[in-house]
Amino acid sequence: MFKAPRGTADTLPEEQPYWRYIQDKALELCRLYGYGCISTPAFEDAGLFARSVGEGTDIVNKEMYLFKDRSDNELALRPEGTAPVCRAYIEHGMDNLPQPVKLFYFADIFRYERPQAGRYRQHHQFGCEAIGDPSPVLDAEVINMALNFFTSLGLVNFSLQLNSIGCRKCRPGYLQKLKEYYAPLAPQLCADCQVRLDKNPLRLLDCKKPGCQAAADEAPKSSDYLCDECAQHFASLGTYLTALGVRYVLNHRLVRGLDYYTRTVFEIQPAEGGSQSALGGGGRYDDLIALIGGKSTPAIGFATGMERIVLNLVNQGITVPPAEKPAVFIACMGGNARVEAVKLAAKMRDAGIAVISSSGERSLKAQLRHANAAGASYAAIIGEDEVKAGVVMLRNMESGEQQEMQPGDLIKLAGNGQ
RNA sequence: GUGAGUGUGGCCCAGAGGCCUAAGGCGCCAGGUUGUGGCCCUGGUUAUCGAGGGUUCGAAUCCCUCCACUCACCCCA
């Protein structure tokens, strides 16, 4: 027996309304903010991610689906959505468009991780990227957009965690301070953190181990070591967020696991849920485009996990519009009736009416049972009597009332009910 | 990659070495009305008890290995 690969899932018709709901809200959000849809390949040159996400990150180190194609190209299933969009921005000369260029996407994301609640090897992200504008006004707008998205979904009790991790100019100095602070504490740190101290000191801050937490609480804060430009950017962002009425939590331990972030980083956390429960996150990545071969271009974006949103919608008991039910179920008995049923179904669909047509192989009882289970508003019944009279018997499935009518009248009636 | 828990028909689950050629509920199918659903009643349907090996006269039940799922660590969406 074949099964869906570990960490992947089938989304069956009954759960589709949640996805449809989220997509509709996302589309409306992007319309309001002027974002255009972009689709990029599910796989890219592996180097794109190694270069942008960072050689030292977990995503690149141990989570990428890497493979060679038959021409020996080194490819990777995309482990995140930002780098491919930036690659497309460069490749299609979007720097010639009015800046910033605003793009959104729905993308399958692949990471070889141990599956868990809200964590999959293939998951789906909705993300937005605004490329080509360095202003903190844009940071505020993007953050507000992300929050509005969750609000429009009906979600409550989530918080915005915010931090600035500086830029190429000031971060080295901060990292130095961080190392100096941590050096004497090294013996008390967990094994992972011993390694981080040398390789990726920023990540020391978000270790969840009790011993390391204590150390991290007292650690130097990146926001205290920003250069003048970064400090001013961060201060302005605060002003705009306040102007927008956005409440945020300054979290100096928020650093994110992708190397390309600069200055603003943020995460949206639900009040309840497991530890890997971030609903979404993002930040500014002013160096990324130059890093992968474009000219220096500032940018900011965010992404959210569709599966995690569904999880939270269900947990919070938010109801979504149900899938559309068929207006009419056509039941028939006998060969002549079957021909009429086939013709009627075709006519009704031409008229835009949703119809389920029975093949008529089973008893009328069975056909009506099917009509009921399908949630049809009406059942159109055609037997030999109806064929002779040139009519159909229309049964209201809710009231049980039924009457004979001309096929043309039936189409009018059902069409109005749509 | 690490740790813990779980694994019985499509789904939920009973079952604690012999009464299990595995019970019940949901679902599905058929019948109860020679052409009528939803409720009710009747009958039927689907399980080599995750896989492999072992202990035993005897294993769904005990042991081992593997696999998968769930949860946590880690990381993030």
XYZ file of C-alpha atoms (C1' of nucleotides) in Angstrom:
495
model
C 0.000 0.000 0.000
C 1.275 3.400 -0.943
C 0.962 6.183 1.568
C 1.571 9.885 1.316
C 5.241 10.490 2.143
C 6.083 11.296 5.727
C 5.319 14.872 6.656
C 3.003 15.416 3.690
C -0.770 15.453 3.741
C -3.734 15.152 1.435
C -6.215 17.978 1.792
C -9.604 16.353 1.300
C -12.739 18.107 0.023
C -14.113 18.517 3.538
C -11.150 20.632 4.686
C -10.933 22.654 1.491
C -13.346 25.357 2.694
C -10.704 26.472 5.223
C -8.101 26.841 2.502
C -10.508 28.578 0.216
C -11.417 30.978 3.020
C -7.787 31.830 3.722
C -6.995 32.293 0.054
C -9.961 34.596 -0.448
C -8.895 36.753 2.507
C -5.319 36.828 1.264
C -6.393 37.841 -2.227
C -8.516 40.662 -0.850
C -5.657 41.807 1.369
C -3.297 41.931 -1.601
C -5.828 43.860 -3.620
C -6.066 46.454 -0.840
C -2.307 46.847 -0.581
C -1.510 46.675 -4.292
C 0.361 43.389 -4.436
C 0.593 41.373 -7.644
C 0.673 37.584 -7.705
C 3.849 35.775 -8.675
C 4.432 32.053 -9.084
C 7.907 30.621 -9.096
C 9.156 27.054 -9.638
C 8.923 24.471 -6.878
C 12.654 23.866 -7.302
C 15.601 26.128 -7.930
C 19.355 26.003 -8.257
C 20.460 24.824 -4.821
C 23.041 27.586 -4.684
C 20.305 30.222 -4.568
C 19.281 29.077 -1.115
C 22.754 28.315 0.171
C 23.781 31.843 -0.750
C 20.722 33.690 0.564
C 19.375 31.711 3.491
C 22.901 31.064 4.683
C 25.352 28.158 4.825
C 25.224 28.079 8.593
C 21.455 27.811 8.946
C 19.511 24.684 9.780
C 17.403 25.139 6.675
C 20.379 24.893 4.360
C 22.457 22.557 6.499
C 20.059 19.757 7.176
C 16.584 20.521 5.902
C 16.846 20.998 2.140
C 15.554 18.456 -0.336
C 18.589 18.316 -2.602
C 18.813 16.404 -5.823
C 20.617 16.266 -9.126
C 18.614 16.096 -12.312
C 19.644 14.009 -15.289
C 21.973 16.753 -16.475
C 23.714 16.890 -13.119
C 22.247 20.249 -12.136
C 22.257 20.705 -8.368
C 18.672 21.545 -7.475
C 16.688 22.025 -4.296
C 12.969 21.954 -3.585
C 12.332 25.465 -2.317
C 12.716 25.624 1.487
C 11.378 29.176 1.659
C 9.686 31.702 -0.572
C 11.672 34.924 -0.472
C 14.837 34.009 -2.371
C 12.971 32.686 -5.443
C 10.929 35.885 -5.642
C 14.094 37.948 -5.443
C 15.690 35.784 -8.115
C 12.685 36.460 -10.343
C 12.876 40.184 -9.554
C 16.442 40.253 -10.825
C 15.930 37.875 -13.729
C 13.014 39.847 -15.144
C 14.546 43.273 -14.680
C 11.901 44.387 -12.239
C 14.248 47.111 -11.074
C 12.943 48.953 -14.141
C 9.438 48.983 -12.708
C 8.262 51.715 -10.338
C 9.716 50.888 -6.918
C 8.837 49.301 -4.644
C 7.634 46.237 -6.526
C 5.035 44.450 -4.464
C 4.581 40.728 -4.996
C 2.679 37.979 -3.224
C 2.669 34.234 -3.614
C 1.154 30.978 -2.483
C 3.888 28.398 -2.499
C 4.582 24.842 -1.412
C 7.584 24.846 0.896
C 9.747 21.774 1.465
C 11.900 21.121 4.503
C 13.208 17.791 5.672
C 12.203 18.088 9.315
C 10.731 15.763 11.888
C 6.975 16.190 11.452
C 4.999 17.482 14.391
C 1.840 19.401 15.171
C 1.837 22.327 12.754
C 5.086 21.218 11.158
C 5.331 19.338 7.906
C 7.889 18.406 5.290
C 5.730 19.994 2.668
C 3.729 22.954 3.854
C 2.123 25.947 2.206
C 2.936 29.585 2.680
C 1.253 32.770 1.697
C 3.865 35.483 1.523
C 4.323 39.093 0.466
C 7.475 40.914 -0.602
C 7.928 44.659 -1.143
C 11.145 45.206 -3.039
C 12.971 48.470 -3.690
C 12.151 50.833 -0.855
C 14.281 51.369 2.261
C 11.776 53.456 4.189
C 10.515 52.397 7.610
C 7.113 53.502 6.349
C 7.135 50.332 4.316
C 8.217 48.238 7.298
C 5.215 49.550 9.185
C 2.882 48.940 6.275
C 4.049 45.370 5.753
C 3.767 44.565 9.449
C 0.344 46.123 9.620
C -0.671 44.204 6.534
C 0.328 40.935 8.170
C -1.668 41.790 11.278
C -4.682 42.851 9.236
C -4.548 39.532 7.480
C -4.922 37.583 10.715
C -7.586 39.960 11.948
C -9.570 39.620 8.724
C -9.505 35.857 9.223
C -11.228 36.344 12.544
C -8.269 35.219 14.614
C -7.793 36.749 18.039
C -5.160 36.622 20.759
C -1.997 36.906 18.752
C 0.939 39.156 19.472
C 3.482 40.958 17.360
C 7.074 40.377 18.424
C 9.485 42.975 17.080
C 13.213 43.534 17.012
C 15.981 45.135 14.991
C 19.147 43.158 14.377
C 21.071 45.938 12.667
C 22.897 45.956 9.382
C 26.229 44.965 7.879
C 27.780 48.020 9.449
C 26.696 47.682 13.045
C 26.016 44.005 13.497
C 29.667 42.894 13.652
C 30.200 45.220 16.607
C 27.158 43.849 18.336
C 28.165 40.256 17.707
C 31.513 41.075 19.254
C 29.760 42.363 22.377
C 27.632 39.282 22.436
C 30.653 36.997 22.254
C 32.412 38.929 24.983
C 29.365 38.598 27.177
C 28.944 34.889 26.517
C 32.605 33.838 26.622
C 32.830 33.523 30.422
C 29.423 31.812 30.530
C 30.366 29.206 27.962
C 30.752 26.311 30.424
C 27.119 26.683 31.551
C 25.689 26.660 28.031
C 24.167 23.666 26.292
C 26.191 21.796 23.685
C 24.375 23.451 20.794
C 25.079 26.885 22.178
C 28.762 26.121 22.598
C 28.838 25.706 18.833
C 26.647 28.743 18.196
C 28.972 30.936 20.234
C 31.524 30.476 17.527
C 29.448 29.973 14.380
C 26.249 31.969 14.780
C 26.201 33.943 18.040
C 22.871 35.605 17.245
C 21.162 32.277 17.655
C 22.371 32.025 21.237
C 19.541 34.381 22.072
C 16.665 32.146 21.132
C 17.828 28.918 22.720
C 14.984 27.525 24.830
C 17.134 25.606 27.322
C 16.646 26.922 30.875
C 20.331 27.507 31.501
C 20.793 29.359 28.237
C 17.578 31.343 28.712
C 18.926 32.879 31.879
C 22.082 33.909 30.078
C 20.113 35.266 27.136
C 17.876 37.385 29.346
C 20.870 39.368 30.548
C 22.663 39.455 27.206
C 23.425 42.702 25.374
C 20.490 43.760 23.207
C 21.021 44.310 19.514
C 18.777 47.357 19.636
C 21.271 48.987 22.005
C 24.119 48.609 19.528
C 22.552 49.848 16.313
C 24.401 52.349 14.161
C 22.773 55.779 13.827
C 20.982 54.884 10.597
C 19.599 51.624 11.957
C 18.635 53.237 15.237
C 16.768 55.966 13.422
C 15.083 53.454 11.146
C 13.929 51.436 14.130
C 12.737 54.519 15.994
C 10.777 55.710 12.968
C 9.232 52.295 12.561
C 8.014 52.536 16.151
C 6.484 55.914 15.403
C 4.621 54.665 12.348
C 3.409 51.550 14.105
C 2.091 53.672 16.935
C 0.422 55.972 14.411
C -1.266 52.897 12.926
C -2.397 51.809 16.370
C -0.282 48.682 16.224
C 0.680 47.188 19.570
C 3.948 45.298 19.623
C 6.259 43.568 22.021
C 9.913 44.487 21.799
C 11.662 41.153 21.930
C 15.403 41.522 21.854
C 15.753 37.760 21.652
C 13.883 37.526 18.358
C 16.534 36.880 15.699
C 15.011 34.433 13.144
C 16.789 31.557 11.534
C 17.572 32.936 8.096
C 20.771 34.868 7.575
C 19.472 37.395 5.069
C 17.547 39.536 7.527
C 18.720 43.049 8.326
C 17.252 45.646 10.654
C 13.579 44.884 11.209
C 12.533 41.352 12.141
C 9.113 40.351 13.421
C 6.997 37.341 14.230
C 3.310 36.868 14.900
C 2.655 34.446 17.742
C -0.682 33.065 18.867
C -1.305 33.289 22.610
C -1.772 29.544 22.835
C -0.125 26.682 21.033
C 3.023 24.661 20.935
C 6.466 26.106 20.813
C 6.775 25.920 17.021
C 3.562 27.778 16.557
C 4.547 31.044 14.856
C 1.679 32.035 12.607
C 3.918 34.117 10.449
C 7.036 36.154 10.384
C 9.281 38.276 8.289
C 11.606 41.181 8.164
C 13.776 43.430 6.098
C 16.449 41.944 3.845
C 18.349 44.853 2.362
C 21.393 42.825 1.302
C 19.723 39.786 -0.200
C 19.269 40.946 -3.776
C 22.865 42.067 -4.112
C 23.937 38.803 -2.505
C 22.354 36.748 -5.287
C 23.616 38.895 -8.129
C 21.314 41.883 -8.402
C 22.181 45.457 -7.708
C 21.867 46.622 -4.121
C 18.122 46.787 -3.443
C 16.356 47.146 -0.091
C 13.311 44.972 0.570
C 10.990 43.652 3.223
C 8.467 40.866 3.390
C 6.577 38.334 5.468
C 5.194 34.853 5.116
C 2.534 32.846 6.913
C 1.917 29.125 7.183
C -1.410 28.007 5.774
C -1.527 24.815 7.841
C -0.932 26.749 11.035
C -3.669 29.203 10.179
C -6.099 26.331 9.605
C -5.007 24.900 12.963
C -5.746 28.185 14.698
C -9.045 28.698 12.879
C -10.175 25.295 14.098
C -8.871 25.865 17.631
C -10.644 29.184 17.866
C -13.853 27.688 16.517
C -14.029 30.060 13.580
C -16.562 28.897 11.031
C -15.857 29.370 7.348
C -18.237 29.448 4.373
C -19.127 25.850 3.504
C -18.547 24.332 0.101
C -21.333 25.009 -2.349
C -24.066 22.371 -2.480
C -25.643 21.267 -5.747
C -28.940 22.961 -6.559
C -30.471 19.946 -8.215
C -30.006 16.204 -8.150
C -31.434 14.451 -11.201
C -32.795 10.970 -10.578
C -34.124 8.727 -13.295
C -35.580 5.284 -13.884
C -35.510 3.404 -17.130
C -33.658 3.772 -20.396
C -35.826 6.486 -21.945
C -35.758 8.514 -18.756
C -32.007 8.191 -18.587
C -31.680 9.868 -21.960
C -33.912 12.725 -20.810
C -31.931 13.039 -17.581
C -28.658 13.320 -19.443
C -30.115 16.025 -21.688
C -31.626 17.936 -18.772
C -28.362 17.872 -16.810
C -26.476 19.302 -19.772
C -29.030 22.089 -20.248
C -28.982 23.032 -16.614
C -25.220 23.223 -16.489
C -25.288 25.374 -19.606
C -27.568 27.650 -17.607
C -24.992 27.776 -14.811
C -26.851 25.557 -12.393
C -24.899 23.089 -10.268
C -26.280 19.626 -10.946
C -25.530 16.100 -9.856
C -26.869 13.643 -12.362
C -27.476 10.048 -11.381
C -26.686 7.320 -13.830
C -29.999 5.768 -12.838
C -28.510 2.335 -12.249
C -29.826 2.163 -8.714
C -33.259 2.283 -7.136
C -35.036 5.597 -6.795
C -34.693 5.231 -3.064
C -30.947 4.930 -3.366
C -30.787 7.889 -5.721
C -32.734 10.105 -3.343
C -30.556 8.998 -0.474
C -27.647 10.197 -2.528
C -29.437 13.482 -3.249
C -29.967 13.987 0.455
C -26.374 13.201 1.359
C -25.133 15.593 -1.320
C -27.230 18.368 0.191
C -29.134 19.098 -3.014
C -31.952 21.638 -2.704
C -34.121 19.843 -5.240
C -34.409 16.432 -6.769
C -35.665 16.234 -10.341
C -37.220 12.820 -10.865
C -37.726 11.397 -14.319
C -39.494 8.068 -14.936
C -41.452 6.622 -17.820
C -44.570 8.648 -16.856
C -42.670 11.899 -16.966
C -41.029 11.010 -20.271
C -44.436 10.373 -21.817
C -45.841 13.645 -20.453
C -42.717 15.597 -21.327
C -42.291 16.830 -17.749
C -40.093 16.227 -14.732
C -41.183 15.704 -11.142
C -39.485 18.287 -8.977
C -39.104 17.472 -5.311
C -38.143 20.084 -2.749
C -35.686 18.191 -0.579
C -36.335 20.283 2.477
C -40.135 20.361 2.519
C -40.745 17.148 0.652
C -43.281 18.849 -1.611
C -43.176 17.954 -5.244
C -44.852 18.955 -8.458
C -44.603 18.259 -12.148
C -43.112 20.936 -14.322
C -41.765 21.644 -17.758
C -37.999 21.305 -18.023
C -37.767 24.959 -19.081
C -39.594 26.126 -15.962
C -37.343 23.958 -13.824
C -34.268 25.653 -15.241
C -35.761 29.063 -14.482
C -36.723 28.085 -10.959
C -33.396 26.487 -10.056
C -31.515 29.318 -11.710
C -33.237 31.861 -9.475
C -32.329 29.922 -6.399
C -28.630 30.228 -7.152
C 19.188 14.162 14.791
C 17.293 13.212 20.415
C 13.394 11.641 23.987
C 8.412 9.824 25.323
C 3.720 7.709 23.896
C 0.739 5.137 20.325
C -0.357 1.579 16.008
C -7.146 -3.438 15.765
C -12.193 -2.908 9.113
C -12.840 3.704 5.251
C -13.393 6.360 10.487
C -13.955 6.009 16.196
C -12.830 2.147 19.254
C -13.606 -2.897 22.824
C -10.196 -6.440 23.744
C -4.748 -7.232 29.497
C -1.852 -15.307 26.709
C -6.701 -20.010 25.334
C -14.275 -18.248 25.818
C -11.282 -13.994 19.269
C -12.659 -18.344 12.760
C -11.929 -10.348 16.992
C -17.270 -7.123 19.843
C -19.733 -2.307 19.355
C -20.668 2.552 17.037
C -20.193 5.644 12.502
C -20.009 5.021 7.301
C -21.198 2.303 2.960
C -24.775 -1.256 0.401
C -29.611 -3.566 0.294
C -34.527 -4.276 2.140
C -38.858 -2.657 5.191
C -43.356 1.200 -0.172
C -44.197 -2.633 -8.271
C -41.317 5.189 -8.397
C -39.472 8.720 -3.339
C -34.396 10.907 0.905
C -33.565 12.774 5.926
C -35.943 9.480 11.645
C -36.750 4.286 12.834
C -36.225 -1.133 12.047
C -33.829 -5.506 9.573
C -29.926 -7.656 6.985
C -25.250 -7.264 4.531
C -20.243 -5.251 3.766
C -15.164 -4.408 5.048
C -9.635 -6.768 9.754
C -3.844 -11.942 7.122
C -5.068 -7.093 14.769
C 1.473 -1.544 11.410
C 5.688 -5.105 9.232
C 9.134 -8.957 10.231
C 11.193 -12.222 13.711
C 11.017 -14.675 18.594
C 8.888 -16.924 23.385
C 4.748 -20.473 24.152
C 1.022 -26.450 23.460
C -1.484 -21.686 22.228
C -0.127 -14.454 20.768
C -4.208 -8.781 18.818
C -2.494 -9.640 23.942
C 4.605 -11.130 26.171
C 9.872 -10.014 23.987
C 13.134 -8.001 19.943
C 13.941 -5.265 15.396
C 12.037 -2.119 11.816
C 8.293 1.264 9.960
C 4.601 4.901 10.663
C 1.799 8.316 13.541
C 1.368 11.720 17.865
C 3.741 14.885 21.360
C 8.109 17.310 23.115
C 13.382 18.971 22.095
C 15.518 21.410 17.892
C 14.135 24.726 14.089
C 10.560 27.614 12.009
C 5.411 28.908 8.789
